[in-house]
Tab-separated table of C-alpha atoms and ligand atoms in Angstrom:
chain	number	residue	atom	x	y	z
A	77	UNK	CA	0.837	-15.113	-29.595
A	78	UNK	CA	-1.505	-14.136	-26.778
A	79	UNK	CA	-0.499	-10.879	-25.117
A	80	UNK	CA	-0.186	-11.161	-21.352
A	81	UNK	CA	0.723	-8.514	-18.794
A	82	UNK	CA	2.248	-9.149	-15.413
A	83	UNK	CA	3.225	-6.328	-13.135
A	84	UNK	CA	3.036	-5.347	-9.497
A	85	UNK	CA	4.134	-3.273	-6.550
A	86	UNK	CA	5.594	-3.812	-3.121
A	87	UNK	CA	3.088	-3.126	-0.363
A	88	UNK	CA	5.411	-0.945	1.690
A	89	UNK	CA	3.353	2.245	1.434
A	90	UNK	CA	0.552	3.969	-0.425
A	91	UNK	CA	1.067	4.634	-4.099
A	92	UNK	CA	1.777	8.172	-5.308
A	93	UNK	CA	1.485	10.142	-8.530
A	94	UNK	CA	4.975	8.968	-9.536
A	95	UNK	CA	3.589	5.430	-9.600
A	96	UNK	CA	0.595	6.740	-11.498
A	97	UNK	CA	2.441	8.369	-14.398
A	98	UNK	CA	5.228	5.781	-14.347
A	99	UNK	CA	3.054	2.725	-14.650
A	100	UNK	CA	-0.496	2.715	-13.212
A	101	UNK	CA	-1.795	4.934	-15.991
A	102	UNK	CA	-0.565	2.637	-18.713
A	103	UNK	CA	-1.932	-0.390	-16.851
A	104	UNK	CA	-5.389	1.177	-16.997
A	105	UNK	CA	-4.985	1.953	-20.697
A	106	UNK	CA	-3.705	-1.526	-21.469
A	107	UNK	CA	-6.555	-3.021	-19.458
A	108	UNK	CA	-9.124	-0.996	-21.376
A	109	UNK	CA	-7.601	-1.717	-24.771
A	110	UNK	CA	-8.972	-5.237	-24.459
A	111	UNK	CA	-5.887	-6.616	-26.189
A	112	UNK	CA	-4.232	-8.143	-23.148
A	113	UNK	CA	-4.894	-10.451	-20.291
A	114	UNK	CA	-3.583	-8.526	-17.295
A	115	UNK	CA	-2.263	-9.803	-13.966
A	116	UNK	CA	-1.460	-7.254	-11.249
A	117	UNK	CA	0.361	-8.554	-8.205
A	118	UNK	CA	0.879	-7.211	-4.715
A	119	UNK	CA	4.461	-8.266	-4.062
A	120	UNK	CA	4.367	-9.014	-0.355
A	121	UNK	CA	7.226	-11.523	-0.519
A	122	UNK	CA	9.446	-9.044	-2.287
A	123	UNK	CA	8.537	-6.434	0.314
A	124	UNK	CA	9.706	-8.860	3.001
A	125	UNK	CA	13.169	-9.102	1.449
A	126	UNK	CA	14.169	-5.958	3.266
A	127	UNK	CA	11.414	-5.823	5.893
A	128	UNK	CA	11.774	-9.221	7.516
A	129	UNK	CA	11.471	-7.722	10.960
A	130	UNK	CA	8.455	-5.655	10.119
A	131	UNK	CA	5.721	-7.916	8.712
A	132	UNK	CA	3.049	-5.652	10.226
A	133	UNK	CA	4.019	-2.913	7.798
A	134	UNK	CA	3.295	-5.195	4.868
A	135	UNK	CA	-0.056	-6.303	6.252
A	136	UNK	CA	-1.024	-2.687	6.809
A	137	UNK	CA	-0.204	-1.666	3.283
A	138	UNK	CA	-1.553	-4.651	1.392
A	139	UNK	CA	-5.161	-3.463	1.196
A	140	UNK	CA	-4.003	0.150	0.791
A	141	UNK	CA	-2.236	-0.764	-2.429
A	142	UNK	CA	-5.272	-2.748	-3.579
A	143	UNK	CA	-7.448	0.323	-2.987
A	144	UNK	CA	-4.966	2.424	-4.938
A	145	UNK	CA	-5.354	-0.007	-7.851
A	146	UNK	CA	-9.128	0.239	-7.760
A	147	UNK	CA	-8.918	4.011	-7.308
A	148	UNK	CA	-6.973	4.538	-10.539
A	149	UNK	CA	-9.531	2.515	-12.462
A	150	UNK	CA	-8.212	-1.026	-12.608
A	151	UNK	CA	-11.245	-3.316	-12.559
A	152	UNK	CA	-11.672	-6.887	-11.377
A	153	UNK	CA	-13.605	-7.823	-14.523
A	154	UNK	CA	-10.668	-6.880	-16.695
A	155	UNK	CA	-7.611	-7.389	-14.474
A	156	UNK	CA	-6.676	-10.293	-12.214
A	157	UNK	CA	-5.431	-9.000	-8.853
A	158	UNK	CA	-3.442	-11.350	-6.661
A	159	UNK	CA	-1.030	-11.608	-3.739
A	160	UNK	CA	2.431	-12.985	-4.419
A	161	UNK	CA	2.686	-15.161	-1.306
A	162	UNK	CA	-0.482	-17.055	-2.205
A	163	UNK	CA	1.023	-18.437	-5.402
A	164	UNK	CA	3.471	-21.318	-4.795
A	165	UNK	CA	4.960	-21.211	-8.303
A	166	UNK	CA	6.513	-17.891	-7.368
A	167	UNK	CA	8.701	-19.478	-4.762
A	168	UNK	CA	9.336	-22.717	-6.604
A	169	UNK	CA	10.619	-21.234	-9.841
A	170	UNK	CA	13.300	-19.052	-8.184
A	171	UNK	CA	14.955	-22.229	-6.881
A	172	UNK	CA	15.423	-23.417	-10.454
A	173	UNK	CA	16.390	-20.033	-11.875
A	174	UNK	CA	18.939	-19.332	-9.141
A	175	UNK	CA	21.225	-21.917	-10.742
A	176	UNK	CA	21.265	-19.955	-13.981
A	177	UNK	CA	22.501	-16.688	-12.472
A	178	UNK	CA	26.038	-16.022	-11.252
A	179	UNK	CA	26.859	-13.984	-8.161
A	180	UNK	CA	28.815	-11.583	-10.362
A	181	UNK	CA	25.757	-10.992	-12.543
A	182	UNK	CA	23.495	-10.357	-9.546
A	183	UNK	CA	25.932	-7.887	-8.084
A	184	UNK	CA	25.842	-5.955	-11.353
A	185	UNK	CA	22.096	-5.388	-11.041
A	186	UNK	CA	21.933	-1.624	-10.269
A	187	UNK	CA	19.486	-1.978	-7.355
A	188	UNK	CA	21.473	-4.758	-5.737
A	189	UNK	CA	24.751	-3.003	-6.541
A	190	UNK	CA	23.799	0.268	-4.866
A	191	UNK	CA	22.551	-1.527	-1.759
A	192	UNK	CA	25.762	-3.569	-1.543
A	193	UNK	CA	27.712	-0.339	-1.836
A	194	UNK	CA	25.778	1.162	1.055
A	195	UNK	CA	25.465	-1.818	3.345
A	196	UNK	CA	28.407	-3.873	2.102
A	197	UNK	CA	27.493	-7.519	2.456
A	198	UNK	CA	25.216	-7.027	5.443
A	199	UNK	CA	22.212	-7.687	3.253
A	200	UNK	CA	19.658	-10.483	3.451
A	201	UNK	CA	20.297	-13.169	0.835
A	202	UNK	CA	16.618	-12.833	-0.079
A	203	UNK	CA	17.205	-9.223	-0.999
A	204	UNK	CA	20.268	-9.926	-3.126
A	205	UNK	CA	18.355	-12.586	-5.036
A	206	UNK	CA	15.067	-10.776	-5.493
A	207	UNK	CA	15.747	-10.100	-9.175
A	208	UNK	CA	15.530	-13.886	-9.590
A	209	UNK	CA	12.222	-13.950	-7.774
A	210	UNK	CA	10.994	-11.165	-10.008
A	211	UNK	CA	11.913	-13.248	-13.063
A	212	UNK	CA	9.707	-15.982	-11.605
A	213	UNK	CA	6.801	-13.542	-11.176
A	214	UNK	CA	7.004	-12.544	-14.810
A	215	UNK	CA	7.615	-15.935	-16.405
A	216	UNK	CA	5.107	-17.863	-14.278
A	217	UNK	CA	2.348	-16.204	-16.300
A	218	UNK	CA	4.207	-16.272	-19.627
A	219	UNK	CA	3.977	-12.499	-19.593
A	220	UNK	CA	4.813	-10.769	-22.850
A	221	UNK	CA	4.576	-7.201	-21.493
A	222	UNK	CA	5.582	-5.666	-18.160
A	223	UNK	CA	4.434	-2.058	-17.556
A	224	UNK	CA	6.789	-0.577	-14.945
A	225	UNK	CA	8.649	2.586	-14.011
A	226	UNK	CA	12.064	2.916	-15.642
A	227	UNK	CA	13.851	1.989	-12.398
A	228	UNK	CA	12.649	-1.550	-13.084
A	229	UNK	CA	14.298	-1.888	-16.509
A	230	UNK	CA	17.356	-3.762	-15.167
A	231	UNK	CA	14.986	-6.306	-13.603
A	232	UNK	CA	13.342	-6.997	-16.944
A	233	UNK	CA	16.770	-7.246	-18.552
A	234	UNK	CA	17.825	-9.808	-15.984
A	235	UNK	CA	14.572	-11.728	-16.513
A	236	UNK	CA	15.244	-11.881	-20.230
A	237	UNK	CA	18.690	-13.346	-19.605
A	238	UNK	CA	17.213	-16.009	-17.334
A	239	UNK	CA	14.601	-16.867	-19.962
A	240	UNK	CA	17.282	-17.191	-22.625
A	241	UNK	CA	19.474	-19.440	-20.469
A	242	UNK	CA	16.555	-21.596	-19.404
A	243	UNK	CA	15.241	-22.060	-22.931
A	244	UNK	CA	18.707	-22.823	-24.278
A	245	UNK	CA	19.298	-25.541	-21.703
A	246	UNK	CA	15.858	-27.077	-21.210
A	247	UNK	CA	13.885	-26.150	-24.355
A	248	UNK	CA	11.544	-23.329	-25.327
A	249	UNK	CA	9.272	-23.167	-22.307
A	250	UNK	CA	9.568	-19.604	-21.024
A	251	UNK	CA	8.290	-16.465	-22.741
A	252	UNK	CA	10.625	-13.540	-23.358
A	253	UNK	CA	8.992	-10.434	-21.843
A	254	UNK	CA	9.417	-6.791	-22.733
A	255	UNK	CA	9.056	-3.710	-20.546
A	256	UNK	CA	6.416	-1.069	-21.261
A	257	UNK	CA	7.554	2.363	-20.085
A	258	UNK	CA	6.106	5.861	-20.657
A	259	UNK	CA	7.228	7.761	-23.738
A	260	UNK	CA	8.008	10.959	-21.865
A	261	UNK	CA	11.227	10.995	-19.838
A	262	UNK	CA	9.576	13.238	-17.202
A	263	UNK	CA	6.899	10.622	-16.594
A	264	UNK	CA	9.327	7.726	-16.487
A	265	UNK	CA	10.840	9.151	-13.340
A	266	UNK	CA	8.707	11.827	-11.743
A	267	UNK	CA	10.642	14.350	-9.638
A	268	UNK	CA	9.516	14.959	-6.065
A	269	UNK	CA	7.769	18.181	-5.018
A	270	UNK	CA	11.115	19.362	-3.573
A	271	UNK	CA	12.855	18.954	-6.933
A	272	UNK	CA	14.678	15.830	-5.834
A	273	UNK	CA	15.294	13.473	-8.752
A	274	UNK	CA	12.834	10.924	-7.454
A	275	UNK	CA	9.474	10.957	-5.766
A	276	UNK	CA	9.908	8.564	-2.895
A	277	UNK	CA	8.280	7.855	0.410
A	278	UNK	CA	11.574	7.910	2.299
A	279	UNK	CA	12.305	11.434	1.012
A	280	UNK	CA	8.860	12.686	2.062
A	281	UNK	CA	8.354	14.480	-1.241
A	282	UNK	CA	5.305	12.671	-2.618
A	283	UNK	CA	1.764	13.497	-3.556
A	284	UNK	CA	-0.218	10.375	-2.733
A	285	UNK	CA	-3.213	9.217	-4.722
A	286	UNK	CA	-5.217	9.236	-1.505
A	287	UNK	CA	-4.201	12.735	-0.327
A	288	UNK	CA	-7.052	15.064	0.601
A	289	UNK	CA	-7.726	18.124	-1.596
A	290	UNK	CA	-6.302	20.360	1.154
A	291	UNK	CA	-3.113	18.341	1.429
A	292	UNK	CA	-2.614	18.297	-2.327
A	293	UNK	CA	-2.991	22.054	-2.434
A	294	UNK	CA	-0.575	22.673	0.431
A	295	UNK	CA	2.031	20.396	-1.195
A	296	UNK	CA	1.721	22.233	-4.487
A	297	UNK	CA	2.059	25.586	-2.729
A	298	UNK	CA	5.342	24.352	-1.249
A	299	UNK	CA	6.725	23.101	-4.547
A	300	UNK	CA	10.230	23.944	-5.619
A	301	UNK	CA	10.227	26.506	-8.439
A	302	UNK	CA	13.040	28.864	-9.438
A	303	UNK	CA	14.901	30.189	-6.377
A	304	UNK	CA	16.016	33.279	-8.341
A	305	UNK	CA	12.476	34.193	-9.308
A	306	UNK	CA	11.854	36.423	-6.324
A	307	UNK	CA	9.704	39.254	-7.565
A	308	UNK	CA	6.870	38.764	-10.022
A	309	UNK	CA	8.691	40.928	-12.615
A	310	UNK	CA	11.829	38.747	-12.490
A	311	UNK	CA	12.380	36.470	-15.470
A	312	UNK	CA	11.922	32.853	-14.359
A	313	UNK	CA	13.405	29.500	-15.295
A	314	UNK	CA	11.151	26.679	-16.430
A	315	UNK	CA	13.863	24.016	-16.559
A	316	UNK	CA	14.197	22.284	-13.222
A	317	UNK	CA	11.095	24.115	-12.028
A	318	UNK	CA	8.900	21.396	-10.557
A	319	UNK	CA	5.631	23.185	-11.301
A	320	UNK	CA	6.481	23.241	-14.999
A	321	UNK	CA	7.762	19.670	-14.961
A	322	UNK	CA	4.361	18.599	-13.622
A	323	UNK	CA	2.458	20.846	-16.016
A	324	UNK	CA	4.418	19.270	-18.871
A	325	UNK	CA	3.032	15.899	-17.848
A	326	UNK	CA	-0.447	16.734	-16.598
A	327	UNK	CA	-1.733	19.949	-18.237
A	328	UNK	CA	-3.831	19.674	-21.377
A	329	UNK	CA	-5.233	22.442	-23.564
A	330	UNK	CA	-8.716	21.920	-22.138
A	331	UNK	CA	-7.319	22.762	-18.698
A	332	UNK	CA	-6.213	26.151	-19.995
A	333	UNK	CA	-9.695	26.843	-21.383
A	334	UNK	CA	-11.240	25.935	-18.045
A	335	UNK	CA	-8.850	27.346	-15.486
A	336	UNK	CA	-6.477	29.799	-17.166
A	337	UNK	CA	-8.084	31.085	-20.378
A	338	UNK	CA	-5.570	33.936	-20.692
A	339	UNK	CA	-3.201	31.353	-22.181
A	340	UNK	CA	-3.928	28.877	-24.948
A	341	UNK	CA	-1.297	26.370	-24.009
A	342	UNK	CA	1.780	25.603	-21.953
A	343	UNK	CA	4.168	27.240	-24.427
A	344	UNK	CA	2.469	30.610	-23.911
A	345	UNK	CA	2.512	30.207	-20.157
A	346	UNK	CA	6.194	29.248	-20.162
A	347	UNK	CA	7.086	32.173	-22.410
A	348	UNK	CA	5.420	34.626	-20.030
A	349	UNK	CA	7.183	33.106	-17.028
A	350	UNK	CA	10.540	33.331	-18.782
A	351	UNK	CA	9.941	36.959	-19.813
A	352	UNK	CA	9.006	37.932	-16.279
A	353	UNK	CA	5.725	39.258	-14.913
A	354	UNK	CA	4.165	35.942	-13.985
A	355	UNK	CA	4.079	34.957	-10.317
A	356	UNK	CA	4.562	31.504	-8.840
A	357	UNK	CA	1.133	31.683	-7.220
A	358	UNK	CA	-0.583	31.801	-10.609
A	359	UNK	CA	1.197	28.746	-11.942
A	360	UNK	CA	0.755	26.883	-8.674
A	361	UNK	CA	-2.952	27.627	-8.564
A	362	UNK	CA	-3.266	26.372	-12.098
A	363	UNK	CA	-1.361	23.174	-11.349
A	364	UNK	CA	-3.556	22.708	-8.290
A	365	UNK	CA	-6.699	22.809	-10.465
A	366	UNK	CA	-5.192	20.299	-12.868
A	367	UNK	CA	-4.139	17.895	-10.127
A	368	UNK	CA	-7.426	18.171	-8.255
A	369	UNK	CA	-9.274	17.289	-11.450
A	370	UNK	CA	-7.070	14.228	-11.946
A	371	UNK	CA	-7.243	12.983	-8.363
A	372	UNK	CA	-10.910	13.626	-7.560
A	373	UNK	CA	-12.358	10.631	-9.427
A	374	UNK	CA	-9.669	8.465	-7.831
A	375	UNK	CA	-10.712	9.618	-4.375
A	376	UNK	CA	-14.350	8.886	-5.210
A	377	UNK	CA	-13.615	5.387	-6.439
A	378	UNK	CA	-11.537	4.760	-3.319
A	379	UNK	CA	-14.414	5.860	-1.094
A	380	UNK	CA	-16.785	3.634	-3.048
A	381	UNK	CA	-14.629	0.555	-2.450
A	382	UNK	CA	-13.902	1.491	1.150
A	383	UNK	CA	-17.629	0.952	1.668
A	384	UNK	CA	-17.331	-2.514	0.113
A	385	UNK	CA	-14.412	-4.120	1.862
A	386	UNK	CA	-15.682	-7.734	1.743
A	387	UNK	CA	-15.979	-7.398	-2.030
A	388	UNK	CA	-12.415	-6.111	-2.276
A	389	UNK	CA	-11.085	-9.032	-0.237
A	390	UNK	CA	-12.992	-11.415	-2.462
A	391	UNK	CA	-11.400	-9.931	-5.596
A	392	UNK	CA	-7.948	-10.666	-4.217
A	393	UNK	CA	-8.901	-14.113	-3.051
A	394	UNK	CA	-10.394	-15.084	-6.386
A	395	UNK	CA	-7.531	-13.529	-8.304
A	396	UNK	CA	-4.977	-15.354	-6.177
A	397	UNK	CA	-6.716	-18.664	-6.812
A	398	UNK	CA	-6.728	-18.037	-10.541
A	399	UNK	CA	-3.082	-16.955	-10.481
A	400	UNK	CA	-2.212	-20.139	-8.643
A	401	UNK	CA	-3.976	-22.346	-11.189
A	402	UNK	CA	-2.405	-20.595	-14.137
A	403	UNK	CA	1.138	-20.627	-12.799
A	404	UNK	CA	0.892	-24.235	-11.609
A	405	UNK	CA	0.442	-25.206	-15.247
A	406	UNK	CA	3.650	-23.464	-16.226
A	407	UNK	CA	5.482	-25.112	-13.325
A	408	UNK	CA	4.423	-28.554	-14.578
A	409	UNK	CA	5.963	-27.760	-17.950
A	410	UNK	CA	9.118	-26.464	-16.296
A	411	UNK	CA	9.471	-29.597	-14.173
A	412	UNK	CA	8.961	-31.765	-17.207
A	413	UNK	CA	11.531	-29.840	-19.226
A	414	UNK	CA	14.032	-30.170	-16.386
A	415	UNK	CA	13.343	-33.879	-15.997
A	416	UNK	CA	11.930	-33.525	-12.491
A	417	UNK	CA	8.558	-35.107	-13.266
A	418	UNK	CA	9.655	-38.588	-12.156
A	419	UNK	CA	6.310	-40.042	-11.170
A	420	UNK	CA	4.507	-38.813	-14.273
A	421	UNK	CA	7.278	-39.940	-16.586
A	422	UNK	CA	6.587	-43.383	-18.049
A	423	UNK	CA	10.052	-43.513	-19.569
A	424	UNK	CA	11.710	-42.858	-16.248
A	425	UNK	CA	9.560	-45.428	-14.461
A	426	UNK	CA	10.020	-48.127	-17.120
A	427	UNK	CA	13.727	-47.710	-17.447
A	428	UNK	CA	14.166	-47.818	-13.701
A	429	UNK	CA	12.073	-50.965	-13.305
A	430	UNK	CA	13.595	-52.819	-16.253
A	431	UNK	CA	17.136	-52.068	-15.233
A	432	UNK	CA	16.855	-53.422	-11.737
B	21	LIG	N1	10.033	-4.608	-8.031
B	21	LIG	C1	8.751	-4.016	-8.227
B	21	LIG	C2	8.713	-2.702	-7.415
B	21	LIG	O1	9.592	-2.448	-6.657
B	21	LIG	C3	7.602	-4.890	-7.794
B	21	LIG	C4	7.542	-6.175	-8.540
B	21	LIG	C5	7.712	-7.419	-8.027
B	21	LIG	C6	7.302	-6.348	-9.937
B	21	LIG	N2	7.607	-8.364	-8.995
B	21	LIG	C7	7.352	-7.757	-10.172
B	21	LIG	C8	7.085	-5.469	-11.010
B	21	LIG	C9	7.195	-8.270	-11.448
B	21	LIG	C10	6.915	-6.014	-12.291
B	21	LIG	C11	6.982	-7.411	-12.499
B	21	LIG	O2	7.771	-1.955	-7.539
């Protein structure tokens, strides 16, 4: 079976390094493996489910997210970029799928559940049902693989249930997708620079892919470490210490050779910190070097495409057209399977005419 990827992001803000380690990085790897056809979608409709009164925010962030994609190394020759609202299948299929999902099941979806808990039932219907819309996004392209952060796992689970119900009732039309998540637990959900369990725009604890070198450095200098590690001689904790959590994910041996040759690897650095005698400034400076090295090429690619805005628009326009054509084909099959293809169905036409 052909391997197809569908994934995407809401255009409600710029993407940050949590997005990068959680999913963008693997999208680039999957793209470059040459083994998949990859669709990457800017989910403007999903963003509207809880921003109905603020469409300007979505317009502002649409091209920002696209630039983030290009900055991390996704390429239009290898990945189809498109905008959700430009693809009619994505709002036709949810109408059919909605009948296969009970209210009780929707309310068990962790994202929906926590919002209901907070806002009771004062939630837009569109928001409560967005897991159904997400199932449409995935199945419209017969996606086999969905690279996402681990917070999205319940969405994939719900999609799989919809696929199973649909195929049981109407025949084997939809493809059962699987999630692709990072191997390391730290990367699956990157902590914020303040040590909060999640890097998120609303908490203001993010390092953005587009941050300037100065901003990156000042954020790293403010990072949460070990509050009991006051003097350099004090023994320090590496667990829960954000600098070490990030080093675990980002630091490679070659970084030590280049920037901190006194240590061969992270184990040695951790051991010294735990013994005492290693200051926070040293580890923060090292992390800063590592992060700057990672983010510099992204900044350069962003600048390159910022000089070529008409080209970037064209990529999205072309991609959206292709996404429309591809998903329209699947919709035809779905309509046929559900018996909604009246005017193309000779049997339906004949039996109607002969019976009158
Ligand atoms: N829910 C995803 C997010 O919040 C965005 C998204 C919409 C998505 N449709 C999708 C992700 C389909 C993967 C597959 O980032």
